[in-house]
Backbone as ProteinMPNN parsed JSONL, in Angstrom:
{"seq_chain_A": "MTEEDIIQLIEKDKWMMDILRTVEKLGLSDWWIGAGFVRSKVWDYLQSYKQRTPLPDIDVIYFDPYDFSQKEMPEDTTAVEEKYERKLQKIFPQVKWGVTNQARMHLFHKRGPYKNSEEALSEWAETATCIGVRLRNGKLELTAPYGVGDLVNLILRPIPGYKKKYKHDPKAFERRVSEKEWLKKWPKLRIEN", "coords_chain_A": {"N_chain_A": [[0.854, -1.176, 0.0], [0.628, 2.166, -0.916], [1.349, 5.74, -0.566], [-0.328, 6.957, -2.433], [-2.31, 4.996, -2.668], [-3.461, 5.224, -0.132], [-4.505, 7.808, -0.285], [-6.423, 7.386, -2.295], [-8.079, 5.576, -0.947], [-9.135, 7.236, 1.045], [-10.403, 9.15, -0.57], [-12.537, 7.668, -1.529], [-14.178, 7.501, 0.615], [-16.956, 8.858, 1.696], [-17.77, 10.144, 4.11], [-15.288, 10.898, 5.276], [-14.343, 12.618, 3.303], [-16.31, 14.609, 3.383], [-15.79, 15.643, 5.937], [-13.189, 16.653, 5.501], [-13.692, 18.6, 3.491], [-15.26, 20.351, 4.951], [-13.478, 21.264, 6.955], [-11.587, 22.458, 5.304], [-12.989, 24.708, 4.456], [-12.814, 26.4, 6.619], [-10.58, 27.929, 6.278], [-8.061, 27.794, 7.481], [-4.604, 28.379, 8.211], [-1.911, 26.475, 6.943], [-2.948, 23.801, 7.538], [-3.897, 20.497, 8.733], [-5.534, 17.326, 9.016], [-4.884, 15.026, 11.376], [-3.271, 12.072, 12.757], [-5.346, 9.66, 14.226], [-7.468, 9.878, 12.391], [-6.549, 9.307, 9.805], [-4.814, 7.136, 10.316], [-6.461, 5.165, 11.631], [-8.295, 4.602, 9.608], [-6.678, 3.369, 7.661], [-5.71, 1.165, 9.145], [-8.155, -0.128, 9.713], [-8.91, -0.86, 7.122], [-6.787, -2.581, 6.421], [-7.231, -4.613, 8.212], [-9.471, -5.642, 7.231], [-11.954, -4.697, 8.103], [-15.427, -4.083, 8.099], [-16.88, -2.063, 9.176], [-16.328, 1.245, 10.372], [-13.874, 1.867, 12.821], [-14.682, 3.452, 15.793], [-13.725, 6.838, 16.304], [-12.0, 8.547, 18.885], [-11.737, 11.281, 18.738], [-11.357, 13.978, 16.356], [-8.445, 15.203, 15.146], [-7.527, 18.321, 14.343], [-5.05, 20.261, 13.055], [-3.22, 23.326, 12.833], [-1.222, 26.144, 11.748], [-0.462, 29.16, 13.017], [1.091, 31.883, 14.059], [-0.034, 34.203, 15.052], [-2.601, 34.223, 16.161], [-3.184, 34.039, 18.874], [-2.879, 35.147, 22.268], [-0.103, 36.169, 24.371], [-0.688, 35.423, 26.947], [-2.464, 33.316, 26.514], [-0.851, 31.422, 25.364], [0.414, 29.23, 26.913], [-1.877, 27.856, 27.658], [-4.376, 25.193, 27.753], [-6.157, 25.423, 25.655], [-7.115, 27.909, 23.213], [-8.996, 30.984, 22.684], [-9.541, 31.286, 19.95], [-9.069, 28.692, 18.936], [-11.112, 27.335, 20.294], [-13.297, 28.598, 19.112], [-13.151, 27.635, 16.467], [-13.556, 24.898, 16.998], [-16.223, 24.971, 17.96], [-17.565, 25.822, 15.629], [-17.107, 23.61, 13.927], [-18.331, 21.628, 15.454], [-21.011, 22.333, 15.283], [-21.607, 21.671, 12.651], [-20.882, 18.972, 12.443], [-22.09, 17.403, 14.79], [-21.89, 14.876, 15.956], [-19.284, 14.247, 16.247], [-16.29, 14.475, 18.166], [-14.221, 17.202, 18.399], [-10.859, 18.307, 18.093], [-8.99, 21.066, 17.946], [-5.963, 22.509, 17.313], [-3.479, 24.962, 17.476], [-0.419, 24.718, 16.139], [1.656, 26.451, 16.435], [2.104, 27.005, 19.049], [2.354, 24.632, 20.371], [4.825, 23.523, 20.889], [5.574, 24.217, 23.444], [4.205, 22.453, 25.107], [5.405, 20.125, 24.442], [7.912, 20.49, 25.24], [9.991, 21.629, 23.633], [11.917, 23.492, 21.144], [10.448, 26.222, 19.229], [8.196, 25.213, 16.64], [8.503, 25.117, 13.05], [6.446, 24.813, 11.263], [3.256, 23.177, 10.648], [3.707, 20.561, 9.742], [6.238, 19.915, 10.759], [5.628, 19.928, 13.489], [3.77, 17.822, 13.599], [5.464, 15.74, 13.014], [6.629, 15.196, 15.412], [4.981, 13.72, 17.004], [4.282, 10.881, 19.093], [4.444, 8.16, 17.964], [5.441, 6.599, 14.882], [3.412, 5.778, 13.088], [1.369, 7.445, 13.74], [2.176, 9.888, 12.951], [1.007, 11.278, 10.627], [-0.837, 13.027, 8.193], [-3.654, 14.545, 6.553], [-5.106, 16.626, 4.038], [-7.228, 18.937, 2.265], [-6.397, 20.827, -0.482], [-7.09, 23.424, -2.455], [-9.126, 21.79, -3.409], [-7.821, 19.401, -3.89], [-6.623, 16.344, -2.647], [-4.109, 15.973, -0.204], [-1.35, 14.33, 1.304], [0.663, 13.999, 4.176], [3.524, 12.513, 5.495], [5.905, 12.36, 7.506], [7.692, 10.29, 8.264], [7.321, 8.472, 6.335], [5.058, 5.935, 5.021], [5.455, 3.338, 5.655], [5.572, 1.976, 8.268], [2.93, 2.401, 9.093], [1.351, 1.078, 7.079], [2.322, -1.463, 7.297], [1.441, -2.259, 9.69], [2.832, -1.635, 12.056], [3.742, -0.579, 15.248], [5.749, 1.872, 16.416], [8.079, 3.869, 18.19], [8.864, 7.304, 17.373], [11.815, 8.283, 15.462], [14.603, 9.127, 17.483], [13.152, 9.237, 19.795], [13.678, 8.784, 22.611], [15.265, 10.954, 23.355], [13.68, 13.125, 22.54], [11.41, 12.742, 24.061], [12.19, 12.862, 26.707], [11.098, 14.211, 28.829], [8.787, 12.83, 29.228], [9.09, 9.858, 29.314], [7.651, 7.45, 29.135], [5.592, 7.788, 27.372], [5.014, 6.604, 24.827], [4.526, 3.814, 25.455], [2.42, 4.165, 27.273], [0.45, 5.354, 25.654], [-0.064, 3.307, 23.781], [-1.152, 1.386, 25.483], [-3.351, 2.762, 26.821], [-4.951, 3.541, 24.655], [-5.673, 1.164, 23.633], [-4.935, -0.091, 21.221], [-3.907, -2.564, 20.327], [-5.912, -4.337, 20.99], [-8.04, -3.391, 19.462], [-7.046, -3.565, 16.856], [-5.841, -6.367, 16.15], [-3.776, -7.367, 14.516], [-1.675, -5.653, 14.658], [1.73, -4.944, 15.547], [4.302, -4.383, 17.91], [7.311, -2.671, 17.559], [10.482, -1.7, 18.562]], "CA_chain_A": [[0.0, 0.0, 0.0], [1.439, 3.373, -1.071], [0.668, 6.997, -0.228], [-1.412, 7.139, -3.408], [-3.382, 4.067, -2.274], [-4.123, 5.808, 1.036], [-5.296, 8.928, -0.798], [-7.594, 6.821, -2.977], [-8.933, 5.008, 0.092], [-9.838, 8.358, 1.662], [-11.279, 9.753, -1.579], [-13.724, 6.82, -1.682], [-14.925, 7.542, 1.869], [-17.756, 10.102, 1.664], [-17.727, 10.798, 5.415], [-13.987, 11.543, 5.435], [-14.26, 13.738, 2.364], [-17.173, 15.67, 3.927], [-15.017, 16.234, 7.044], [-12.087, 17.421, 4.909], [-14.26, 19.791, 2.829], [-15.716, 21.262, 6.005], [-12.304, 21.899, 7.568], [-10.987, 23.331, 4.287], [-13.774, 25.96, 4.409], [-12.434, 27.279, 7.731], [-9.507, 28.813, 5.817], [-6.92, 27.755, 8.405], [-3.29, 28.359, 7.567], [-1.073, 25.291, 7.129], [-3.758, 22.86, 8.322], [-3.953, 19.063, 8.448], [-6.214, 16.448, 9.965], [-3.841, 14.044, 11.606], [-3.351, 10.956, 13.713], [-6.297, 8.575, 14.063], [-8.352, 10.057, 11.233], [-5.943, 8.544, 8.707], [-4.26, 5.884, 10.844], [-7.524, 4.188, 11.865], [-8.854, 4.216, 8.307], [-5.744, 2.416, 7.055], [-5.705, -0.069, 9.929], [-9.435, -0.808, 9.477], [-8.835, -1.445, 5.782], [-5.837, -3.696, 6.438], [-7.82, -5.688, 9.027], [-10.7, -6.026, 6.494], [-13.148, -4.333, 8.858], [-16.505, -3.53, 7.273], [-17.364, -0.867, 9.866], [-15.29, 2.147, 10.862], [-13.591, 1.874, 14.252], [-14.992, 4.801, 16.275], [-12.609, 7.721, 16.659], [-12.283, 9.328, 20.093], [-11.835, 12.669, 18.308], [-10.674, 14.295, 15.103], [-7.397, 16.178, 15.441], [-7.244, 19.312, 13.304], [-3.936, 21.126, 13.449], [-2.893, 24.409, 11.912], [-0.067, 26.92, 12.212], [-0.664, 30.604, 12.902], [1.712, 32.475, 15.249], [-0.65, 35.486, 15.384], [-4.015, 34.175, 16.578], [-3.315, 33.833, 20.313], [-2.144, 36.112, 23.09], [0.973, 35.592, 25.197], [-1.339, 34.802, 28.098], [-3.079, 32.063, 26.076], [0.148, 30.521, 24.798], [0.585, 27.968, 27.642], [-3.169, 27.286, 28.038], [-4.784, 23.985, 27.026], [-6.82, 25.845, 24.421], [-7.234, 29.358, 23.067], [-10.318, 31.442, 22.252], [-9.693, 31.019, 18.516], [-9.21, 27.241, 18.781], [-12.47, 26.998, 20.754], [-14.231, 29.094, 18.094], [-13.136, 26.66, 15.372], [-14.188, 23.666, 17.475], [-17.675, 25.202, 17.991], [-18.036, 25.823, 14.239], [-17.101, 22.232, 13.441], [-19.306, 20.875, 16.247], [-22.344, 22.641, 14.744], [-21.776, 20.973, 11.374], [-20.749, 17.538, 12.737], [-22.24, 17.284, 16.252], [-21.602, 13.518, 16.425], [-17.828, 14.104, 16.301], [-15.55, 15.317, 19.116], [-13.186, 17.901, 17.649], [-9.712, 18.909, 18.765], [-8.322, 21.994, 17.027], [-4.825, 23.098, 18.011], [-2.518, 25.762, 16.73], [0.893, 24.14, 16.395], [2.626, 27.514, 16.707], [2.334, 27.064, 20.491], [2.402, 23.279, 20.932], [6.186, 23.171, 21.326], [5.645, 24.399, 24.894], [3.696, 21.244, 25.742], [6.335, 19.041, 24.13], [9.213, 20.896, 25.802], [10.92, 21.752, 22.506], [11.959, 24.812, 20.54], [9.285, 26.464, 18.37], [8.093, 24.52, 15.354], [8.478, 25.992, 11.865], [5.168, 24.639, 10.572], [2.452, 22.058, 11.164], [4.307, 19.274, 9.409], [7.295, 19.65, 11.742], [4.964, 19.59, 14.748], [3.189, 16.498, 13.416], [6.566, 14.762, 13.008], [7.068, 15.0, 16.789], [4.036, 12.883, 17.734], [5.044, 9.789, 19.715], [4.716, 6.978, 17.16], [5.559, 6.887, 13.449], [2.135, 5.567, 12.4], [0.5, 8.565, 14.078], [2.727, 11.07, 12.268], [0.435, 11.303, 9.28], [-1.914, 14.0, 8.083], [-4.292, 14.691, 5.247], [-5.858, 17.877, 3.894], [-7.622, 19.348, 0.924], [-5.822, 22.111, -0.879], [-7.704, 23.724, -3.755], [-9.927, 20.644, -3.802], [-6.982, 18.214, -4.138], [-6.202, 15.688, -1.422], [-2.668, 15.886, 0.033], [-0.968, 13.516, 2.45], [2.014, 14.195, 4.679], [3.973, 11.403, 6.338], [7.329, 12.645, 7.688], [8.491, 9.065, 8.369], [6.805, 7.561, 5.328], [3.869, 5.166, 5.405], [5.851, 1.941, 5.839], [5.101, 1.418, 9.535], [1.469, 2.445, 9.084], [0.759, 0.049, 6.216], [2.809, -2.771, 7.74], [0.832, -2.493, 11.003], [3.896, -1.581, 13.057], [3.764, 0.502, 16.227], [7.155, 2.131, 16.735], [8.322, 5.266, 18.56], [9.535, 8.103, 16.341], [13.281, 8.358, 15.609], [15.034, 10.073, 18.519], [12.095, 9.283, 20.812], [14.182, 8.888, 23.99], [15.725, 12.324, 23.573], [12.553, 14.044, 22.358], [10.401, 12.512, 25.093], [12.824, 12.658, 28.017], [10.179, 14.773, 29.824], [7.684, 11.875, 29.358], [9.697, 8.692, 28.664], [6.713, 6.332, 28.986], [4.462, 8.237, 26.543], [4.7, 5.604, 23.805], [3.91, 2.655, 26.094], [1.146, 4.587, 27.853], [-0.511, 5.562, 24.57], [-0.433, 1.989, 23.244], [-2.017, 0.744, 26.475], [-4.589, 3.51, 27.047], [-5.771, 3.59, 23.441], [-6.065, -0.223, 23.368], [-4.77, -0.346, 19.792], [-3.684, -3.988, 20.058], [-7.22, -5.001, 21.085], [-8.864, -2.936, 18.333], [-6.434, -4.043, 15.612], [-4.953, -7.418, 16.658], [-2.633, -7.668, 13.642], [-0.595, -4.723, 14.962], [2.842, -5.439, 16.346], [5.172, -3.343, 18.445], [8.754, -2.783, 17.294], [11.18, -0.525, 19.122]], "C_chain_A": [[0.895, 1.233, 0.0], [0.672, 4.597, -0.572], [-0.508, 7.233, -1.159], [-2.591, 6.21, -3.099], [-4.169, 4.627, -1.086], [-5.009, 6.972, 0.596], [-6.561, 8.408, -1.477], [-8.578, 6.207, -1.987], [-9.772, 6.103, 0.754], [-10.817, 8.987, 0.68], [-12.575, 8.961, -1.76], [-14.635, 6.851, -0.451], [-15.662, 8.889, 1.966], [-17.676, 10.865, 2.983], [-16.407, 11.547, 5.605], [-13.871, 12.757, 4.515], [-15.147, 14.9, 2.821], [-16.466, 16.399, 5.07], [-13.929, 17.145, 6.469], [-12.596, 18.69, 4.219], [-14.698, 20.831, 3.857], [-14.538, 21.993, 6.633], [-11.636, 22.843, 6.568], [-11.68, 24.692, 4.25], [-13.44, 26.911, 5.556], [-11.332, 28.26, 7.318], [-8.311, 28.867, 6.751], [-5.612, 27.752, 7.628], [-2.554, 27.077, 7.939], [-1.784, 24.23, 7.978], [-3.636, 21.431, 7.812], [-4.931, 18.421, 9.426], [-5.268, 15.274, 10.143], [-4.257, 12.89, 12.478], [-4.395, 9.929, 13.32], [-7.212, 8.68, 12.864], [-7.842, 9.243, 10.05], [-5.508, 7.159, 9.193], [-5.338, 4.81, 11.005], [-8.152, 3.713, 10.563], [-7.976, 3.148, 7.651], [-5.767, 1.103, 7.821], [-7.012, -0.838, 9.754], [-9.41, -1.533, 8.129], [-7.94, -2.7, 5.785], [-6.318, -4.874, 7.288], [-9.112, -6.201, 8.384], [-11.97, -5.76, 7.294], [-14.169, -3.719, 7.905], [-17.044, -2.229, 7.866], [-16.173, -0.068, 10.391], [-15.112, 1.97, 12.373], [-13.849, 3.294, 14.753], [-13.733, 5.58, 16.674], [-12.949, 8.461, 17.945], [-12.445, 10.818, 19.775], [-11.194, 12.804, 16.93], [-9.734, 15.444, 15.404], [-7.125, 17.056, 14.226], [-6.11, 20.187, 13.832], [-3.751, 22.205, 12.393], [-1.735, 25.185, 12.509], [-0.303, 28.392, 11.931], [-0.093, 31.27, 14.16], [1.035, 33.758, 15.73], [-2.073, 35.394, 15.903], [-4.21, 33.844, 18.06], [-2.483, 34.882, 21.036], [-1.027, 35.398, 23.847], [0.378, 34.857, 26.394], [-1.929, 33.433, 27.732], [-2.056, 30.997, 25.674], [0.306, 29.211, 25.574], [-0.733, 27.273, 28.031], [-3.486, 26.033, 27.218], [-5.439, 24.33, 25.688], [-6.912, 27.369, 24.397], [-8.645, 29.703, 22.606], [-10.55, 31.116, 20.775], [-9.855, 29.519, 18.264], [-10.617, 26.791, 19.188], [-13.517, 27.445, 19.743], [-14.304, 28.11, 16.926], [-13.809, 25.353, 15.782], [-15.71, 23.809, 17.506], [-18.263, 25.192, 16.577], [-18.14, 24.404, 13.702], [-18.149, 21.387, 14.156], [-20.728, 21.123, 15.746], [-22.621, 21.845, 13.476], [-21.769, 19.46, 11.572], [-20.862, 17.329, 14.251], [-21.903, 15.898, 16.803], [-20.107, 13.26, 16.589], [-17.27, 14.994, 17.405], [-14.369, 15.903, 18.348], [-12.08, 18.375, 18.572], [-9.001, 19.765, 17.733], [-7.19, 22.657, 17.798], [-3.884, 23.802, 17.046], [-1.119, 25.281, 17.101], [1.977, 25.184, 16.637], [2.903, 27.66, 18.199], [2.511, 25.693, 21.134], [3.799, 22.853, 21.377], [6.342, 23.314, 22.843], [5.226, 23.13, 25.634], [4.635, 20.056, 25.524], [7.762, 19.343, 24.592], [10.301, 20.92, 24.722], [11.003, 23.208, 22.069], [10.764, 24.985, 19.615], [9.352, 25.682, 17.056], [8.058, 25.543, 14.23], [7.13, 25.956, 11.163], [4.441, 23.429, 11.166], [3.085, 20.707, 10.888], [5.438, 18.922, 10.38], [6.678, 19.249, 13.08], [4.402, 18.171, 14.703], [4.271, 15.418, 13.469], [7.065, 14.443, 14.418], [6.087, 14.166, 17.612], [4.702, 11.561, 18.056], [5.368, 8.597, 18.824], [4.639, 7.299, 15.671], [4.225, 6.758, 12.717], [1.13, 6.677, 12.692], [0.936, 9.834, 13.347], [2.284, 11.083, 10.802], [-0.715, 12.292, 9.276], [-2.435, 14.058, 6.658], [-5.024, 16.03, 5.229], [-6.303, 18.017, 2.446], [-6.999, 20.702, 0.67], [-6.287, 22.371, -2.305], [-8.441, 22.504, -4.301], [-9.146, 19.367, -4.051], [-6.488, 17.656, -2.8], [-4.681, 15.587, -1.353], [-2.429, 15.083, 1.303], [0.438, 13.914, 2.874], [2.329, 13.042, 5.625], [5.477, 11.557, 6.522], [8.225, 11.407, 7.779], [8.043, 8.024, 7.344], [5.591, 6.807, 5.852], [4.191, 3.695, 5.688], [5.338, 1.322, 7.123], [3.578, 1.361, 9.572], [0.895, 1.274, 8.295], [1.258, -1.362, 6.542], [2.366, -3.099, 9.156], [1.856, -2.55, 12.124], [3.701, -0.351, 13.943], [5.204, 0.668, 16.676], [7.274, 3.596, 17.175], [9.046, 5.993, 17.421], [11.053, 8.054, 16.531], [13.653, 9.436, 16.639], [14.058, 10.194, 19.668], [12.639, 9.516, 22.224], [14.648, 10.302, 24.309], [14.548, 13.298, 23.523], [11.519, 13.921, 23.464], [11.025, 12.28, 26.469], [11.965, 13.24, 29.145], [9.011, 13.82, 30.113], [8.108, 10.548, 28.728], [8.761, 7.505, 28.441], [5.525, 6.687, 28.089], [4.046, 7.185, 25.522], [3.963, 4.412, 24.418], [2.536, 2.993, 26.659], [0.075, 4.742, 26.775], [-0.981, 4.223, 23.982], [-1.421, 1.306, 24.192], [-3.371, 1.452, 26.599], [-5.514, 3.496, 25.832], [-6.222, 2.204, 22.982], [-5.969, -0.593, 21.889], [-4.623, -1.831, 19.485], [-4.967, -4.803, 20.191], [-8.082, -4.645, 19.867], [-8.365, -3.491, 17.003], [-5.408, -5.128, 15.972], [-3.772, -7.768, 15.765], [-1.46, -6.71, 13.882], [0.515, -5.419, 15.729], [3.752, -4.27, 16.736], [6.619, -3.671, 18.076], [9.407, -1.53, 17.832], [12.472, -0.275, 18.408]], "O_chain_A": [[1.812, 1.34, 0.814], [-0.499, 4.503, -0.203], [-1.573, 7.663, -0.717], [-3.746, 6.606, -3.255], [-5.394, 4.518, -1.04], [-6.142, 7.101, 1.06], [-7.649, 8.937, -1.252], [-9.79, 6.312, -2.176], [-10.966, 5.923, 0.994], [-11.941, 9.321, 1.054], [-13.605, 9.537, -2.111], [-15.732, 6.293, -0.472], [-15.062, 9.918, 2.279], [-17.531, 12.088, 2.986], [-16.403, 12.697, 6.044], [-13.357, 13.801, 4.917], [-14.769, 16.06, 2.659], [-16.532, 17.624, 5.164], [-13.775, 18.284, 6.911], [-11.983, 19.749, 4.354], [-14.527, 22.034, 3.655], [-14.591, 23.208, 6.824], [-11.168, 23.916, 6.95], [-11.028, 25.714, 4.035], [-13.746, 28.101, 5.479], [-11.171, 29.308, 7.943], [-7.618, 29.883, 6.808], [-5.524, 27.198, 6.532], [-2.568, 26.648, 9.093], [-1.271, 23.815, 9.017], [-3.322, 21.183, 6.648], [-5.128, 18.92, 10.534], [-4.896, 14.611, 9.175], [-5.414, 12.75, 12.876], [-4.351, 9.384, 12.217], [-7.688, 7.661, 12.365], [-8.618, 8.568, 9.373], [-5.799, 6.146, 8.558], [-5.153, 3.675, 10.566], [-8.501, 2.539, 10.436], [-8.481, 2.144, 7.148], [-5.838, 0.035, 7.212], [-6.995, -2.064, 9.655], [-9.84, -2.682, 8.023], [-8.298, -3.735, 5.223], [-5.863, -6.003, 7.103], [-9.769, -7.089, 8.928], [-12.946, -6.502, 7.183], [-13.821, -2.938, 7.021], [-17.596, -1.395, 7.149], [-15.154, -0.629, 10.796], [-16.094, 1.928, 13.115], [-13.298, 4.247, 14.202], [-12.814, 5.044, 17.294], [-14.067, 8.955, 18.092], [-13.189, 11.529, 20.451], [-10.576, 11.872, 16.415], [-10.151, 16.512, 15.853], [-6.573, 16.607, 13.222], [-6.204, 20.772, 14.911], [-4.081, 22.02, 11.221], [-1.314, 24.923, 13.636], [-0.341, 28.825, 10.779], [-0.723, 31.227, 15.217], [1.478, 34.349, 16.715], [-2.71, 36.433, 16.072], [-5.293, 33.412, 18.456], [-1.521, 35.426, 20.495], [-1.015, 34.171, 23.947], [0.873, 33.806, 26.802], [-1.898, 32.504, 28.539], [-2.371, 29.808, 25.649], [0.331, 28.152, 24.947], [-0.707, 26.218, 28.663], [-2.94, 25.835, 26.133], [-5.283, 23.601, 24.708], [-6.8, 28.027, 25.431], [-9.4, 28.825, 22.189], [-11.65, 30.711, 20.398], [-10.696, 29.119, 17.459], [-11.235, 25.97, 18.511], [-14.515, 26.754, 19.535], [-15.393, 27.788, 16.451], [-14.551, 24.765, 14.996], [-16.422, 22.881, 17.123], [-19.33, 24.622, 16.351], [-19.146, 24.038, 13.094], [-18.785, 20.531, 13.542], [-21.562, 20.218, 15.783], [-23.746, 21.396, 13.255], [-22.552, 18.746, 10.947], [-19.855, 17.104, 14.922], [-21.653, 15.76, 18.001], [-19.706, 12.179, 17.02], [-17.712, 16.131, 17.571], [-13.607, 15.169, 17.719], [-12.338, 18.796, 19.7], [-8.466, 19.245, 16.754], [-7.426, 23.297, 18.823], [-3.553, 23.304, 15.97], [-0.69, 25.425, 18.246], [3.099, 24.836, 17.007], [3.838, 28.363, 18.584], [2.79, 25.607, 22.329], [3.936, 21.916, 22.163], [7.148, 22.613, 23.455], [5.813, 22.774, 26.655], [4.658, 19.111, 26.313], [8.686, 18.562, 24.367], [11.368, 20.324, 24.871], [10.256, 24.056, 22.557], [10.126, 23.999, 19.248], [10.414, 25.519, 16.456], [7.641, 26.685, 14.423], [6.715, 26.936, 10.545], [4.948, 22.757, 12.064], [3.004, 19.803, 11.72], [5.579, 17.766, 10.776], [7.163, 18.324, 13.731], [4.543, 17.411, 15.662], [4.012, 14.303, 13.922], [7.847, 13.509, 14.595], [6.329, 13.925, 18.795], [5.618, 11.155, 17.341], [6.473, 8.061, 18.915], [3.869, 8.162, 15.251], [3.937, 7.548, 11.817], [0.148, 6.831, 11.967], [0.135, 10.748, 13.153], [3.087, 10.919, 9.883], [-1.474, 12.382, 10.24], [-1.758, 13.679, 5.702], [-5.5, 16.507, 6.259], [-5.827, 17.325, 1.546], [-7.068, 21.606, 1.503], [-5.933, 21.646, -3.235], [-8.39, 22.219, -5.497], [-9.739, 18.343, -4.391], [-6.004, 18.394, -1.941], [-4.037, 15.169, -2.315], [-3.209, 15.15, 2.253], [1.305, 14.139, 2.03], [1.501, 12.651, 6.448], [6.252, 10.955, 5.779], [9.398, 11.47, 7.41], [8.352, 6.84, 7.474], [5.155, 7.018, 6.984], [3.284, 2.9, 5.933], [4.73, 0.252, 7.088], [3.004, 0.376, 10.035], [0.037, 0.552, 8.802], [0.665, -2.346, 6.099], [2.83, -4.067, 9.759], [1.773, -3.389, 13.02], [3.519, 0.765, 13.455], [5.809, -0.247, 17.235], [6.633, 4.469, 16.588], [9.744, 5.376, 16.616], [11.528, 7.81, 17.641], [13.074, 10.522, 16.649], [14.124, 11.151, 20.44], [12.116, 10.357, 22.954], [14.443, 10.788, 25.421], [14.437, 14.19, 24.364], [10.823, 14.889, 23.774], [10.451, 11.579, 27.301], [12.087, 12.813, 30.294], [8.321, 13.975, 31.121], [7.545, 10.148, 27.709], [9.065, 6.636, 27.625], [4.544, 5.945, 28.056], [2.857, 6.904, 25.368], [2.888, 4.042, 23.946], [1.599, 2.204, 26.541], [-1.065, 4.316, 26.957], [-2.17, 4.042, 23.721], [-2.409, 0.72, 23.75], [-4.417, 0.813, 26.494], [-6.735, 3.445, 25.982], [-7.039, 2.074, 22.07], [-6.815, -1.32, 21.367], [-5.16, -2.309, 18.486], [-5.094, -5.855, 19.565], [-8.768, -5.504, 19.313], [-9.159, -3.843, 16.13], [-4.22, -4.828, 16.087], [-2.838, -8.419, 16.232], [-0.367, -6.934, 13.362], [0.268, -6.369, 16.471], [3.932, -3.313, 15.983], [7.084, -4.796, 18.259], [8.934, -0.421, 17.585], [13.19, 0.667, 18.743]]}, "name": "protein", "num_of_chains": 1, "seq": "MTEEDIIQLIEKDKWMMDILRTVEKLGLSDWWIGAGFVRSKVWDYLQSYKQRTPLPDIDVIYFDPYDFSQKEMPEDTTAVEEKYERKLQKIFPQVKWGVTNQARMHLFHKRGPYKNSEEALSEWAETATCIGVRLRNGKLELTAPYGVGDLVNLILRPIPGYKKKYKHDPKAFERRVSEKEWLKKWPKLRIEN"}
């Protein structure tokens, strides 16, 4: 399975395309829908599931260094992020939305400022989660900083440099695998470190 195969898989999914069109209309700068939105779709397909595995939320990320105050910078959410979440919730009330501006997320990850959303996405704990999709001028785009190999081969692996990048939270990978119950939901997955 290639990046193009993943794009085609998403293009055939009306619900996913409706979500992507809706987020595109927000006009966010440097935006992506990441993590489980794509990851779960691929894993469901590879496990031959007929029904979508429920998503706990849909993670929308964007990058705008000018839409929050200094006071809001370390907060869990900002007024603008909440505004976008409310807009999306009105259109898709059955979905829990998480909208975060990656221009401030480096504080939570104890790193230097990110240059863009793709760099921020590349810092998520496991390689299969470091994937995003968006519509740009009506065309579907995929970003996968570590490629799609681990994702399509059903491998759970920490990102390169994980021990250094996550020294503030060294058990993040193991905790996420356990709490999210990925191995129960997708039994063909395997952990490789």
